[in-house]
Amino acid sequence: MQNFLSNQNKHYLFLILILIHVCFLKPTQVFADLPTGNAVKDPNAILRNSLPIKQVELQEIQHKLEDTSDLVRGGRWPALSKTVTKCQSLLKKYKSRIIEELPNEKQKIAENTFLDLKNDFDNLQDEAKSKDKYSFITTRREALDKIGGLEEYFLPNEFPYSIPSEFDDLPRLLGRAKVNIKTSKGDMQAIIDGFNAPLTAGAFIDLSSKNFYSNMPINRAEEFFVLQTGDPVGNEIGYIDPETNVERHVPLEIRIPNESETFYNETFEELGLYTETPTLPFATLGTLGWSHSSTAVDDGSSQFFFFLYEAELNPAGRNLIDGRNAAFGYVIEGFEVLEELTKDDTIISIDVLNGMDKLKLNA
């Protein structure tokens, strides 16, 4: 006993007791290593942030206004009022500079939008002072929609990214499209992002326009995880090109912020990017993802899934889908429908509301 309680052994015993206390007596603390901070879970915010533009002043106003989300949630009204004041200051400071960068035919529209934004910010200030949470959220959404509209004026005239020539025969969506997804439980609307996933989005819009998904059953439903469809009735598991009589395959396609080119047919694990967040992350309810087999990443054909985001089960930066599947769009309306869908339901139709002019059937 004397040797065991030497000074050195006393230290060892103390460390062992600490480990036992941490590991066994406080099991609820296993979540301590989850990422700090709040992930961006608003699909509209993700879509704004993923636009291929570099208008830093307008984006600074956008991000400052988006930062009010946590303040509203926490009822921190003095800090909220202060942040809105900062937004008002930035709007006044950058207005002329932003408008001057626009083409002449857009400048008058932008001036009117800035007047509307000034009124929105004034209303936000009043709503913050009166602690009117729901009015504040509504007005902020309207203001952010206006900012998003202004940001679209700064999109490049030409598609900003290159697509490898080996995929020249595949459809591509060189921009964005909006679709209505009619289901047996109701309708949803989604934005399909061809800027960051041109081949995946192109395949989806092409198949939607061909009515491929009409009366398509939901073939997989995992609670809090995914709803999957796109498996045609019969022996085939994808889309058979009628000209070649061969199943068309779409490569895995993932963009990362600040990278000049898109990654094709390489997972984050293969790239060594274990904690990276893609430009289009699986970070919100209704993220649209492209399916492929468990043995290859380049054999996705027509099947896609709705990601059923659950924060505790799919924490930001720690889910098992980012970097392994391509996200290509987000549901923006009809979340209540999505939450009701099961394996007994059907995709009645997917109609392209706008953006068909961005679809090119090949290079």
Short mmCIF file of C-alpha atoms in Angstrom, two decimals:
data_model
loop_
_atom_site.label_atom_id
_atom_site.label_comp_id
_atom_site.label_asym_id
_atom_site.label_seq_id
_atom_site.Cartn_x
_atom_site.Cartn_y
_atom_site.Cartn_z
CA MET A 1 0.00 0.00 0.00
CA GLN A 2 2.86 2.34 0.75
CA ASN A 3 4.34 1.98 -2.72
CA PHE A 4 0.93 2.36 -4.35
CA LEU A 5 0.38 5.67 -2.56
CA SER A 6 3.67 7.20 -3.57
CA ASN A 7 3.42 10.76 -4.88
CA GLN A 8 3.52 9.59 -8.48
CA ASN A 9 0.85 6.96 -7.89
CA LYS A 10 -1.31 9.47 -6.11
CA HIS A 11 -1.34 11.52 -9.31
CA TYR A 12 -2.26 8.44 -11.33
CA LEU A 13 -5.08 7.60 -8.91
CA PHE A 14 -6.38 11.15 -9.14
CA LEU A 15 -6.44 11.01 -12.95
CA ILE A 16 -8.23 7.64 -12.91
CA LEU A 17 -10.90 9.00 -10.58
CA ILE A 18 -11.43 11.98 -12.91
CA LEU A 19 -11.79 9.68 -15.92
CA ILE A 20 -14.30 7.50 -14.10
CA HIS A 21 -16.26 10.58 -13.10
CA VAL A 22 -16.35 11.98 -16.64
CA CYS A 23 -16.98 8.74 -18.51
CA PHE A 24 -19.43 6.99 -16.22
CA LEU A 25 -21.01 9.42 -13.80
CA LYS A 26 -21.87 12.14 -16.36
CA PRO A 27 -22.92 10.32 -19.55
CA THR A 28 -24.97 13.29 -20.79
CA GLN A 29 -21.75 15.14 -21.57
CA VAL A 30 -20.90 12.93 -24.58
CA PHE A 31 -22.15 15.75 -26.83
CA ALA A 32 -19.46 18.13 -25.67
CA ASP A 33 -17.39 17.64 -28.84
CA LEU A 34 -20.15 18.67 -31.24
CA PRO A 35 -19.36 21.74 -33.37
CA THR A 36 -19.90 25.03 -31.60
CA GLY A 37 -22.08 27.76 -33.06
CA ASN A 38 -25.22 27.45 -35.12
CA ALA A 39 -25.24 26.06 -38.64
CA VAL A 40 -27.10 27.95 -41.35
CA LYS A 41 -30.32 25.94 -41.59
CA ASP A 42 -32.49 28.35 -43.60
CA PRO A 43 -32.63 27.07 -47.21
CA ASN A 44 -33.06 30.59 -48.55
CA ALA A 45 -29.95 31.73 -46.70
CA ILE A 46 -27.99 28.76 -48.07
CA LEU A 47 -29.15 29.61 -51.59
CA ARG A 48 -28.16 33.27 -51.16
CA ASN A 49 -24.75 32.34 -49.81
CA SER A 50 -24.10 29.91 -52.66
CA LEU A 51 -24.61 32.42 -55.47
CA PRO A 52 -21.41 32.83 -57.51
CA ILE A 53 -21.04 36.55 -56.86
CA LYS A 54 -18.48 38.77 -55.14
CA GLN A 55 -20.51 41.82 -54.12
CA VAL A 56 -19.02 42.07 -50.64
CA GLU A 57 -20.91 45.20 -49.50
CA LEU A 58 -24.33 43.77 -50.27
CA GLN A 59 -23.34 40.42 -48.77
CA GLU A 60 -22.14 42.19 -45.61
CA ILE A 61 -25.61 43.73 -45.17
CA GLN A 62 -27.17 40.32 -45.81
CA HIS A 63 -24.99 38.52 -43.26
CA LYS A 64 -25.48 41.20 -40.62
CA LEU A 65 -29.25 40.92 -41.00
CA GLU A 66 -29.09 37.11 -40.91
CA ASP A 67 -27.12 37.37 -37.68
CA THR A 68 -30.28 38.59 -35.94
CA SER A 69 -31.70 35.04 -35.94
CA ASP A 70 -30.03 34.03 -32.68
CA LEU A 71 -30.88 37.37 -31.08
CA VAL A 72 -34.58 36.97 -31.91
CA ARG A 73 -34.57 33.39 -30.66
CA GLY A 74 -33.01 34.48 -27.39
CA GLY A 75 -35.20 37.56 -26.96
CA ARG A 76 -32.14 39.82 -26.77
CA TRP A 77 -33.97 42.96 -27.80
CA PRO A 78 -31.35 45.65 -26.94
CA ALA A 79 -28.70 43.74 -28.93
CA LEU A 80 -31.24 43.20 -31.72
CA SER A 81 -31.97 46.92 -31.95
CA LYS A 82 -28.24 47.63 -32.05
CA THR A 83 -27.73 45.14 -34.91
CA VAL A 84 -30.58 46.68 -36.92
CA THR A 85 -28.97 50.09 -36.40
CA LYS A 86 -25.76 48.65 -37.86
CA CYS A 87 -27.73 47.33 -40.85
CA GLN A 88 -29.23 50.78 -41.39
CA SER A 89 -25.77 52.32 -41.25
CA LEU A 90 -24.37 49.81 -43.77
CA LEU A 91 -27.30 50.37 -46.11
CA LYS A 92 -26.70 54.12 -46.11
CA LYS A 93 -22.93 53.69 -46.46
CA TYR A 94 -22.94 51.22 -49.36
CA LYS A 95 -26.08 52.14 -51.31
CA SER A 96 -24.45 54.38 -53.93
CA ARG A 97 -21.45 52.10 -54.36
CA ILE A 98 -23.62 49.05 -54.94
CA ILE A 99 -25.91 50.79 -57.43
CA GLU A 100 -22.96 52.16 -59.42
CA GLU A 101 -21.70 48.61 -60.03
CA LEU A 102 -24.96 47.61 -61.73
CA PRO A 103 -25.78 47.92 -65.46
CA ASN A 104 -27.69 51.12 -66.28
CA GLU A 105 -30.96 49.28 -66.92
CA LYS A 106 -30.85 47.80 -63.40
CA GLN A 107 -29.93 50.93 -61.48
CA LYS A 108 -33.42 52.45 -61.27
CA ILE A 109 -34.88 49.14 -60.06
CA ALA A 110 -32.11 48.90 -57.46
CA GLU A 111 -32.78 52.45 -56.23
CA ASN A 112 -36.42 51.57 -55.63
CA THR A 113 -35.41 48.35 -53.88
CA PHE A 114 -33.08 50.30 -51.58
CA LEU A 115 -35.97 52.63 -50.68
CA ASP A 116 -38.06 49.57 -49.79
CA LEU A 117 -35.17 48.17 -47.76
CA LYS A 118 -34.86 51.43 -45.83
CA ASN A 119 -38.55 51.17 -44.91
CA ASP A 120 -38.06 47.52 -43.93
CA PHE A 121 -35.13 48.40 -41.68
CA ASP A 122 -37.12 51.24 -40.08
CA ASN A 123 -39.94 48.77 -39.40
CA LEU A 124 -37.46 46.24 -37.99
CA GLN A 125 -36.21 48.90 -35.59
CA ASP A 126 -39.75 49.63 -34.41
CA GLU A 127 -40.53 45.92 -34.06
CA ALA A 128 -37.35 45.36 -32.06
CA LYS A 129 -38.25 48.18 -29.69
CA SER A 130 -41.79 46.85 -29.24
CA LYS A 131 -40.46 43.28 -28.90
CA ASP A 132 -42.80 42.08 -31.65
CA LYS A 133 -41.07 38.81 -32.50
CA TYR A 134 -43.33 37.50 -35.25
CA SER A 135 -43.61 40.80 -37.11
CA PHE A 136 -39.83 41.15 -36.91
CA ILE A 137 -39.32 37.70 -38.45
CA THR A 138 -41.79 38.44 -41.27
CA THR A 139 -40.25 41.81 -42.09
CA ARG A 140 -36.73 40.39 -41.97
CA ARG A 141 -37.69 37.62 -44.40
CA GLU A 142 -39.10 40.21 -46.81
CA ALA A 143 -35.95 42.33 -46.52
CA LEU A 144 -33.67 39.35 -47.13
CA ASP A 145 -35.72 38.37 -50.18
CA LYS A 146 -35.13 41.87 -51.58
CA ILE A 147 -31.41 41.61 -50.86
CA GLY A 148 -31.33 38.22 -52.58
CA GLY A 149 -33.03 39.76 -55.61
CA LEU A 150 -30.38 42.49 -55.75
CA GLU A 151 -27.60 39.90 -55.47
CA GLU A 152 -28.92 38.09 -58.53
CA TYR A 153 -28.21 41.23 -60.59
CA PHE A 154 -24.52 40.56 -59.95
CA LEU A 155 -24.52 37.06 -61.42
CA PRO A 156 -21.99 36.59 -64.25
CA ASN A 157 -23.27 36.67 -67.83
CA GLU A 158 -21.54 33.37 -68.60
CA PHE A 159 -21.63 30.18 -66.57
CA PRO A 160 -18.75 30.66 -64.13
CA TYR A 161 -17.43 27.10 -63.81
CA SER A 162 -15.98 24.56 -66.21
CA ILE A 163 -17.45 21.06 -66.61
CA PRO A 164 -15.03 18.26 -67.63
CA SER A 165 -15.34 17.31 -71.29
CA GLU A 166 -15.86 13.65 -70.40
CA PHE A 167 -19.41 14.64 -69.41
CA ASP A 168 -20.20 16.53 -72.63
CA ASP A 169 -23.10 14.22 -73.50
CA LEU A 170 -24.93 14.87 -70.20
CA PRO A 171 -27.62 17.52 -69.64
CA ARG A 172 -26.62 20.50 -67.52
CA LEU A 173 -28.55 23.29 -65.80
CA LEU A 174 -26.53 26.49 -66.19
CA GLY A 175 -28.29 28.48 -63.51
CA ARG A 176 -31.29 27.87 -61.26
CA ALA A 177 -34.79 26.53 -61.76
CA LYS A 178 -37.91 26.39 -59.61
CA VAL A 179 -40.13 23.30 -59.50
CA ASN A 180 -43.47 22.32 -58.02
CA ILE A 181 -43.46 18.83 -56.54
CA LYS A 182 -47.03 17.51 -56.38
CA THR A 183 -47.45 14.58 -53.99
CA SER A 184 -50.31 12.51 -52.64
CA LYS A 185 -50.13 14.65 -49.47
CA GLY A 186 -49.92 18.07 -51.16
CA ASP A 187 -47.53 20.35 -53.02
CA MET A 188 -43.98 21.49 -52.31
CA GLN A 189 -41.82 23.97 -54.17
CA ALA A 190 -38.05 23.75 -54.49
CA ILE A 191 -35.16 25.70 -55.99
CA ILE A 192 -32.80 23.57 -58.08
CA ASP A 193 -29.24 24.93 -58.10
CA GLY A 194 -27.38 24.40 -61.35
CA PHE A 195 -24.64 26.85 -60.42
CA ASN A 196 -23.14 24.47 -57.88
CA ALA A 197 -24.39 21.12 -59.22
CA PRO A 198 -24.97 21.64 -62.96
CA LEU A 199 -24.97 17.99 -64.05
CA THR A 200 -27.04 16.71 -61.13
CA ALA A 201 -29.52 19.57 -61.44
CA GLY A 202 -29.52 19.13 -65.21
CA ALA A 203 -30.43 15.45 -64.96
CA PHE A 204 -33.22 16.23 -62.49
CA ILE A 205 -34.76 19.04 -64.56
CA ASP A 206 -34.41 17.00 -67.75
CA LEU A 207 -36.22 14.04 -66.20
CA SER A 208 -38.86 16.29 -64.63
CA SER A 209 -39.58 17.90 -68.00
CA LYS A 210 -39.93 14.41 -69.51
CA ASN A 211 -42.54 13.53 -66.83
CA PHE A 212 -40.25 10.71 -65.68
CA TYR A 213 -41.25 11.22 -62.05
CA SER A 214 -45.02 11.24 -62.69
CA ASN A 215 -46.84 8.77 -60.41
CA MET A 216 -43.51 7.65 -58.97
CA PRO A 217 -43.78 5.85 -55.60
CA ILE A 218 -41.61 6.74 -52.64
CA ASN A 219 -39.46 3.63 -52.38
CA ARG A 220 -37.55 4.37 -49.18
CA ALA A 221 -38.57 6.12 -46.01
CA GLU A 222 -36.36 6.35 -42.93
CA GLU A 223 -37.68 8.51 -40.12
CA PHE A 224 -35.51 11.57 -39.36
CA PHE A 225 -33.22 10.64 -42.26
CA VAL A 226 -34.42 10.39 -45.88
CA LEU A 227 -37.38 9.93 -48.21
CA GLN A 228 -36.24 8.50 -51.54
CA THR A 229 -37.95 8.19 -54.92
CA GLY A 230 -37.07 7.95 -58.61
CA ASP A 231 -36.87 4.16 -58.94
CA PRO A 232 -39.01 3.35 -62.01
CA VAL A 233 -41.48 0.49 -61.91
CA GLY A 234 -39.96 -2.66 -63.41
CA ASN A 235 -36.50 -4.16 -63.50
CA GLU A 236 -34.67 -0.92 -64.23
CA ILE A 237 -33.31 1.19 -61.38
CA GLY A 238 -32.63 4.36 -63.37
CA TYR A 239 -33.31 6.30 -66.55
CA ILE A 240 -32.72 4.43 -69.81
CA ASP A 241 -31.74 6.79 -72.63
CA PRO A 242 -34.07 5.86 -75.52
CA GLU A 243 -31.42 6.77 -78.11
CA THR A 244 -28.71 4.50 -76.69
CA ASN A 245 -30.86 2.06 -74.70
CA VAL A 246 -28.27 2.47 -71.92
CA GLU A 247 -28.85 3.67 -68.36
CA ARG A 248 -27.68 7.25 -68.04
CA HIS A 249 -25.29 7.87 -65.16
CA VAL A 250 -24.55 11.15 -63.40
CA PRO A 251 -21.19 11.64 -61.61
CA LEU A 252 -20.85 12.62 -57.97
CA GLU A 253 -20.57 16.41 -58.10
CA ILE A 254 -19.63 18.59 -55.11
CA ARG A 255 -18.45 22.17 -54.83
CA ILE A 256 -16.52 23.60 -51.88
CA PRO A 257 -16.48 27.33 -51.06
CA ASN A 258 -13.47 29.22 -52.42
CA GLU A 259 -12.40 26.34 -54.68
CA SER A 260 -12.05 27.31 -58.34
CA GLU A 261 -13.41 24.03 -59.70
CA THR A 262 -16.05 21.47 -58.77
CA PHE A 263 -14.96 18.02 -57.58
CA TYR A 264 -16.24 15.08 -59.64
CA ASN A 265 -16.43 11.44 -58.50
CA GLU A 266 -14.38 12.08 -55.36
CA THR A 267 -15.77 11.91 -51.84
CA PHE A 268 -14.54 14.11 -49.01
CA GLU A 269 -12.89 11.05 -47.50
CA GLU A 270 -10.92 10.44 -50.68
CA LEU A 271 -9.96 14.11 -50.81
CA GLY A 272 -8.95 14.17 -47.15
CA LEU A 273 -11.55 16.86 -46.40
CA TYR A 274 -13.13 15.27 -43.35
CA THR A 275 -14.56 18.42 -41.75
CA GLU A 276 -15.25 20.50 -44.85
CA THR A 277 -18.71 21.95 -45.54
CA PRO A 278 -19.83 21.90 -49.18
CA THR A 279 -21.34 24.93 -50.86
CA LEU A 280 -24.67 23.08 -50.87
CA PRO A 281 -24.71 21.28 -47.51
CA PHE A 282 -27.19 18.78 -46.15
CA ALA A 283 -28.07 21.20 -43.39
CA THR A 284 -31.80 21.73 -43.54
CA LEU A 285 -35.10 19.90 -43.86
CA GLY A 286 -35.86 19.31 -47.54
CA THR A 287 -32.34 19.29 -48.95
CA LEU A 288 -32.53 17.43 -52.27
CA GLY A 289 -29.81 14.81 -52.70
CA TRP A 290 -28.83 12.54 -55.60
CA SER A 291 -28.64 8.80 -54.91
CA HIS A 292 -25.96 6.38 -56.05
CA SER A 293 -25.17 2.77 -55.19
CA SER A 294 -23.18 1.68 -52.17
CA THR A 295 -20.37 0.40 -54.41
CA ALA A 296 -19.79 3.41 -56.69
CA VAL A 297 -20.30 7.16 -56.69
CA ASP A 298 -20.70 7.63 -60.44
CA ASP A 299 -23.71 5.42 -61.09
CA GLY A 300 -26.55 7.66 -59.90
CA SER A 301 -29.19 7.80 -62.63
CA SER A 302 -32.62 9.04 -61.57
CA GLN A 303 -33.18 8.32 -57.90
CA PHE A 304 -33.07 11.24 -55.46
CA PHE A 305 -34.01 11.83 -51.84
CA PHE A 306 -35.35 14.47 -49.51
CA PHE A 307 -33.07 14.89 -46.51
CA LEU A 308 -35.09 14.97 -43.28
CA TYR A 309 -32.82 17.15 -41.20
CA GLU A 310 -32.84 16.45 -37.47
CA ALA A 311 -30.26 18.56 -35.62
CA GLU A 312 -29.51 16.04 -32.85
CA LEU A 313 -29.12 13.12 -35.26
CA ASN A 314 -27.41 15.04 -38.06
CA PRO A 315 -25.26 17.75 -36.41
CA ALA A 316 -23.65 20.38 -38.59
CA GLY A 317 -20.40 19.16 -40.08
CA ARG A 318 -20.87 15.66 -38.67
CA ASN A 319 -23.57 14.07 -40.83
CA LEU A 320 -22.71 11.13 -43.06
CA ILE A 321 -24.00 12.62 -46.32
CA ASP A 322 -21.97 15.80 -46.91
CA GLY A 323 -19.16 14.88 -49.25
CA ARG A 324 -20.65 11.49 -50.13
CA ASN A 325 -23.76 12.56 -52.03
CA ALA A 326 -24.47 15.61 -54.14
CA ALA A 327 -27.05 18.12 -52.92
CA PHE A 328 -28.68 19.94 -55.82
CA GLY A 329 -31.51 22.02 -54.36
CA TYR A 330 -33.77 22.86 -51.44
CA VAL A 331 -37.47 22.74 -50.66
CA ILE A 332 -38.55 26.31 -49.89
CA GLU A 333 -42.31 25.83 -49.48
CA GLY A 334 -44.45 22.95 -48.26
CA PHE A 335 -42.36 21.65 -45.36
CA GLU A 336 -45.51 20.47 -43.62
CA VAL A 337 -46.20 18.22 -46.64
CA LEU A 338 -42.70 16.79 -46.54
CA GLU A 339 -43.05 15.89 -42.88
CA GLU A 340 -46.24 13.93 -43.63
CA LEU A 341 -44.89 11.81 -46.49
CA THR A 342 -44.31 8.08 -45.97
CA LYS A 343 -43.49 5.03 -48.05
CA ASP A 344 -47.21 4.74 -48.87
CA ASP A 345 -47.14 8.06 -50.76
CA THR A 346 -46.49 8.99 -54.37
CA ILE A 347 -44.87 11.77 -56.36
CA ILE A 348 -47.76 12.68 -58.68
CA SER A 349 -45.75 15.09 -60.82
CA ILE A 350 -42.79 17.47 -60.85
CA ASP A 351 -43.41 20.58 -62.94
CA VAL A 352 -40.72 23.09 -63.87
CA LEU A 353 -42.10 26.55 -63.07
CA ASN A 354 -39.15 28.51 -64.42
CA GLY A 355 -35.55 27.98 -65.48
CA MET A 356 -36.10 25.63 -68.43
CA ASP A 357 -34.15 28.12 -70.56
CA LYS A 358 -31.09 27.31 -68.41
CA LEU A 359 -31.24 23.60 -69.34
CA LYS A 360 -28.83 22.43 -72.05
CA LEU A 361 -29.12 18.81 -73.17
CA ASN A 362 -25.35 18.53 -73.74
CA ALA A 363 -22.21 20.62 -73.98
#
